[in-house]
Short mmCIF file of C-alpha atoms in Angstrom, two decimals:
data_model
loop_
_atom_site.label_atom_id
_atom_site.label_comp_id
_atom_site.label_asym_id
_atom_site.label_seq_id
_atom_site.Cartn_x
_atom_site.Cartn_y
_atom_site.Cartn_z
CA MET X 27 13.78 3.84 63.60
CA ALA X 28 15.37 0.44 63.60
CA VAL X 29 16.84 -1.73 60.94
CA LYS X 30 18.40 -4.53 62.90
CA ASP X 31 21.43 -6.24 61.46
CA SER X 32 19.42 -9.30 60.48
CA LEU X 33 17.02 -7.07 58.57
CA SER X 34 19.80 -5.33 56.65
CA LEU X 35 21.13 -8.75 55.66
CA ILE X 36 17.66 -9.70 54.41
CA PHE X 37 17.21 -6.41 52.57
CA ALA X 38 20.65 -6.60 50.98
CA ALA X 39 19.90 -10.17 49.89
CA LEU X 40 16.61 -9.10 48.31
CA ALA X 41 18.26 -6.14 46.58
CA ASP X 42 19.63 -8.31 43.77
CA PRO X 43 17.33 -9.43 40.92
CA THR X 44 19.13 -12.78 40.45
CA ARG X 45 18.66 -13.60 44.12
CA ARG X 46 15.00 -12.63 43.95
CA ASN X 47 14.61 -14.96 40.97
CA ILE X 48 16.28 -17.78 42.90
CA LEU X 49 13.83 -17.26 45.76
CA THR X 50 10.86 -17.16 43.41
CA LYS X 51 11.99 -20.47 41.96
CA LEU X 52 12.46 -22.00 45.42
CA SER X 53 9.02 -20.79 46.47
CA GLN X 54 7.68 -23.50 44.12
CA GLY X 55 9.53 -26.17 46.08
CA PRO X 56 13.01 -27.37 47.08
CA ALA X 57 15.59 -27.75 44.33
CA THR X 58 19.19 -28.78 43.85
CA VAL X 59 21.92 -26.24 43.18
CA ARG X 60 22.10 -27.49 39.60
CA GLU X 61 18.37 -26.93 39.07
CA ILE X 62 18.67 -23.47 40.54
CA ALA X 63 21.65 -22.53 38.38
CA GLU X 64 20.16 -23.80 35.10
CA PRO X 65 18.10 -20.77 33.98
CA PHE X 66 20.88 -18.27 34.73
CA GLU X 67 23.66 -17.45 32.35
CA ILE X 68 26.18 -16.90 35.08
CA SER X 69 29.06 -18.97 36.35
CA ALA X 70 28.80 -21.60 39.08
CA PRO X 71 30.97 -19.55 41.47
CA ALA X 72 28.66 -16.56 40.96
CA ILE X 73 25.60 -18.69 41.75
CA SER X 74 27.34 -20.09 44.78
CA GLN X 75 28.10 -16.53 45.93
CA HIS X 76 24.41 -15.58 45.60
CA LEU X 77 23.41 -18.70 47.55
CA LYS X 78 25.82 -17.76 50.32
CA VAL X 79 24.24 -14.31 50.63
CA LEU X 80 20.75 -15.85 50.75
CA GLU X 81 21.85 -18.41 53.32
CA ARG X 82 23.48 -15.79 55.55
CA ALA X 83 20.21 -13.82 55.49
CA GLY X 84 18.37 -16.96 56.57
CA LEU X 85 16.32 -16.95 53.38
CA ILE X 86 17.33 -20.45 52.27
CA GLU X 87 18.50 -23.59 53.97
CA ARG X 88 20.43 -26.56 52.70
CA THR X 89 19.29 -30.04 53.53
CA ALA X 90 21.36 -33.12 52.85
CA ASN X 91 19.43 -36.13 51.59
CA ALA X 92 21.02 -39.54 51.39
CA GLN X 93 21.82 -38.90 47.73
CA TRP X 94 22.06 -35.18 47.16
CA ARG X 95 21.74 -31.78 48.75
CA THR X 96 18.71 -29.61 48.18
CA LEU X 97 17.92 -26.00 48.87
CA SER X 98 14.65 -24.74 50.26
CA ILE X 99 13.24 -21.32 51.00
CA ARG X 100 12.64 -20.00 54.53
CA THR X 101 9.74 -17.60 54.65
CA GLU X 102 10.17 -16.06 58.12
CA PRO X 103 12.67 -13.42 56.94
CA LEU X 104 10.29 -12.44 54.12
CA ASP X 105 7.50 -11.94 56.66
CA GLU X 106 9.88 -9.81 58.68
CA ALA X 107 10.66 -7.70 55.62
CA SER X 108 6.95 -7.19 54.80
CA ALA X 109 6.25 -6.29 58.41
CA TRP X 110 9.00 -3.66 58.24
CA VAL X 111 7.52 -2.15 55.08
CA GLU X 112 4.00 -2.05 56.55
CA LYS X 113 5.12 -0.53 59.84
CA HIS X 114 7.08 2.25 58.17
CA ARG X 115 4.44 2.91 55.53
CA ARG X 116 1.97 3.48 58.38
CA GLU X 117 4.36 5.64 60.40
CA TRP X 118 5.39 7.80 57.46
CA ASN X 119 1.79 8.33 56.45
CA LEU X 120 1.13 9.69 59.93
CA ARG X 121 4.26 11.88 59.79
CA ILE X 122 3.22 13.25 56.43
CA ASP X 123 -0.25 14.02 57.84
CA ALA X 124 1.53 16.07 60.50
CA LEU X 125 3.66 17.70 57.79
CA GLU X 126 0.50 18.75 55.91
CA GLU X 127 -0.92 20.28 59.08
CA HIS X 128 2.31 22.17 59.67
CA LEU X 129 2.41 23.45 56.08
CA LYS X 130 -0.99 25.03 56.66
CA SER X 131 0.40 26.94 59.64
CA MET X 132 3.43 27.99 57.57
CA ILE X 133 1.07 29.55 55.01
CA LYS X 134 -0.86 31.34 57.76
CA LYS X 135 2.33 32.77 59.22
CA GLU X 136 3.38 33.95 55.77
CA GLU X 137 0.03 35.65 55.17
CA GLN X 138 0.21 37.39 58.52
CA SER X 139 3.68 38.78 57.89
CA THR X 140 2.77 40.34 54.54
CA MET S 16 2.29 -20.42 48.25
CA THR S 17 2.10 -16.64 48.05
CA MET S 18 4.96 -14.52 49.27
CA SER S 19 6.69 -11.35 48.41
CA THR S 20 10.25 -11.75 47.18
CA SER S 21 10.39 -8.13 46.11
CA VAL S 22 12.62 -5.33 47.35
CA PRO S 23 11.36 -4.01 50.70
CA GLU S 24 10.23 -0.52 49.71
CA PHE S 25 7.20 1.71 49.45
CA THR S 26 6.07 5.01 47.97
CA ILE S 27 3.67 7.63 49.32
CA THR S 28 2.45 10.27 46.86
CA ARG S 29 0.58 13.38 48.01
CA ILE S 30 -0.59 16.54 46.32
CA LEU S 31 0.05 19.32 48.84
CA ASN S 32 -1.90 22.52 48.67
CA VAL S 33 1.19 24.72 49.09
CA ARG S 34 4.05 26.08 47.05
CA ARG S 35 7.11 23.92 46.58
CA ASP S 36 9.54 26.23 48.41
CA LEU S 37 7.48 25.89 51.60
CA VAL S 38 7.56 22.09 51.36
CA TRP S 39 11.32 22.23 50.86
CA ARG S 40 11.73 24.43 53.92
CA ALA S 41 9.58 22.09 56.00
CA TRP S 42 11.97 19.24 55.15
CA THR S 43 15.26 21.07 55.53
CA GLU S 44 14.97 23.71 58.27
CA LYS S 45 15.34 22.80 61.93
CA ASN S 46 12.55 25.00 63.21
CA GLU S 47 10.07 23.61 60.69
CA LEU S 48 11.14 19.99 61.24
CA ALA S 49 10.68 20.33 64.98
CA ALA S 50 7.09 21.39 64.34
CA TRP S 51 6.02 18.23 62.51
CA LEU S 52 8.43 15.41 63.40
CA PRO S 53 6.77 13.58 66.29
CA SER S 54 8.14 14.30 69.80
CA THR S 55 11.39 15.70 68.45
CA PRO S 56 12.91 18.55 70.49
CA LEU S 57 14.41 21.36 68.42
CA GLU S 58 17.75 21.12 70.24
CA SER S 59 18.17 17.48 69.16
CA ILE S 60 18.01 18.40 65.46
CA SER S 61 21.08 19.09 63.37
CA PHE S 62 20.83 19.26 59.59
CA ASP S 63 23.71 19.88 57.20
CA VAL S 64 21.77 19.89 53.95
CA ARG S 65 24.35 19.32 51.21
CA GLU S 66 25.64 16.25 49.40
CA GLY S 67 27.69 14.27 51.93
CA GLY S 68 26.34 16.34 54.83
CA ARG S 69 24.94 14.57 57.88
CA TYR S 70 21.81 15.05 59.89
CA ARG S 71 20.47 13.71 63.17
CA TYR S 72 17.48 14.10 65.41
CA THR S 73 16.16 12.41 68.52
CA MET S 74 12.63 11.32 69.26
CA VAL S 75 11.80 11.34 72.93
CA ASN S 76 9.08 9.18 74.45
CA VAL S 77 7.42 11.71 76.75
CA GLU S 78 6.15 9.00 79.12
CA THR S 79 9.32 6.97 79.61
CA GLY S 80 11.97 9.50 78.63
CA GLU S 81 13.40 6.92 76.26
CA GLU S 82 15.35 8.41 73.35
CA TYR S 83 15.42 7.21 69.75
CA HIS S 84 18.34 8.52 67.75
CA THR S 85 17.89 8.82 64.02
CA GLY S 86 20.22 10.17 61.39
CA GLY S 87 22.04 9.69 58.13
CA VAL S 88 23.82 11.24 55.18
CA PHE S 89 22.45 13.38 52.36
CA LEU S 90 23.28 11.51 49.16
CA ASP S 91 21.80 14.02 46.76
CA VAL S 92 20.48 17.52 47.24
CA VAL S 93 18.79 19.46 44.43
CA PRO S 94 17.19 22.47 46.12
CA PHE S 95 13.37 22.51 45.91
CA GLU S 96 13.37 19.37 43.75
CA ARG S 97 14.98 16.37 45.28
CA LEU S 98 16.40 15.21 48.57
CA VAL S 99 17.98 11.78 48.92
CA PHE S 100 19.21 10.64 52.31
CA THR S 101 19.94 7.51 54.30
CA TRP S 102 17.55 7.12 57.20
CA GLY S 103 18.67 4.97 60.10
CA TYR S 104 20.99 5.03 63.05
CA PRO S 105 23.09 8.21 62.93
CA ASP S 106 26.44 6.53 62.28
CA ALA S 107 25.38 3.36 60.46
CA PRO S 108 27.23 2.49 57.23
CA ILE S 109 25.48 3.94 54.15
CA GLU S 110 25.04 0.60 52.39
CA ASP S 111 23.09 -0.95 55.29
CA SER S 112 20.76 1.99 55.82
CA PRO S 113 17.33 2.58 54.38
CA VAL S 114 17.23 5.36 51.77
CA VAL S 115 14.58 8.04 51.40
CA THR S 116 14.10 9.76 48.05
CA LEU S 117 11.89 12.81 48.26
CA THR S 118 10.80 14.29 44.93
CA LEU S 119 8.93 17.60 44.76
CA THR S 120 7.24 18.78 41.58
CA ALA S 121 5.61 22.21 41.37
CA GLN S 122 2.08 22.18 39.99
CA GLY S 123 1.21 25.87 40.00
CA ASP S 124 0.64 26.77 43.65
CA ARG S 125 0.47 23.12 44.57
CA THR S 126 3.22 20.57 45.01
CA GLU S 127 3.32 16.92 44.19
CA MET S 128 5.42 15.16 46.80
CA ILE S 129 6.67 11.63 46.21
CA PHE S 130 8.17 9.99 49.27
CA HIS S 131 9.99 6.75 48.56
CA LEU S 132 11.62 4.60 51.22
CA ARG S 133 13.75 1.61 50.28
CA GLY S 134 14.91 -0.86 52.92
CA VAL S 135 18.60 -0.73 52.13
CA ALA S 136 20.98 1.34 50.00
CA GLY S 137 22.90 -1.71 48.77
CA GLN S 138 26.59 -2.27 48.11
CA PRO S 139 28.58 -0.17 45.63
CA GLY S 140 28.61 -2.07 42.32
CA ASP S 141 25.59 -4.26 43.01
CA LYS S 142 23.41 -2.26 40.59
CA PHE S 143 21.24 -1.27 43.52
CA PHE S 144 23.49 1.12 45.36
CA TYR S 145 22.39 4.70 45.13
CA ASP S 146 24.70 6.50 42.74
CA GLY S 147 22.55 9.01 40.94
CA TRP S 148 19.12 9.78 39.69
CA SER S 149 19.45 8.07 36.31
CA ASN S 150 20.44 4.86 38.03
CA THR S 151 17.47 5.09 40.33
CA LEU S 152 15.24 5.39 37.30
CA ASP S 153 17.02 2.43 35.68
CA ASN S 154 16.50 0.42 38.84
CA LEU S 155 12.86 1.35 38.88
CA ALA S 156 12.45 0.27 35.27
CA THR S 157 14.24 -3.03 35.99
CA HIS S 158 12.14 -3.53 39.06
CA LEU S 159 8.92 -2.96 37.14
CA ARG S 160 10.08 -5.39 34.45
CA ASP S 161 10.92 -7.96 37.13
CA GLN S 162 7.44 -7.79 38.50
CA LYS S 163 5.82 -8.71 35.20
#
């Protein structure tokens, strides 16, 4: 079992629907903070807070052009998150196979004792 | 570009050919757990199955002797029906730990078992943090809506 610190930052960042929407929007291409904030009915400080969480998780990066600053998505952490899900789905399926086997032996034991 | 910006989580559903009380015992009693958790010695298992109670167990790699400590806190315990616990390093903070929700439904002599693992519990107040069954259902509904 291992959720490294970087993974918990990624997972916590993905836990919020607004942040997932921001990422979905950025997956279509880089955008300015204003463009990102537009569809949401929340305050600028709230948006900026969400962006900070995403940035800390390594899910977005800011680039400064000559004229303005844009945000773009970084996909590596998302790959890491999917890899985590796939690994544990596999492992738990195996564990649950073992559980099913053990349940059979529990029934046998019960039948023998009655 | 295709990518998943969804919550890292998954669900495994199985229909088990045994009564629900046996499935519950297999998940909550040391002797039973030691029989199906991989490479987990009985003496490494401690389970305090009640809300707020802790558990821990250690997987041992038989070849290298390396130990993997796992543990967490029971967040919700409804005997025979539902077990919710964090699943991570034994003393990790709740909000950073993955959360398992195990739901057992009796179907005559069979049992439907739904195993759900979510990557992180979340922070209190972020609408994601585990604070009860109804909220989990709300979250699920929201999540399903989000995916549309």
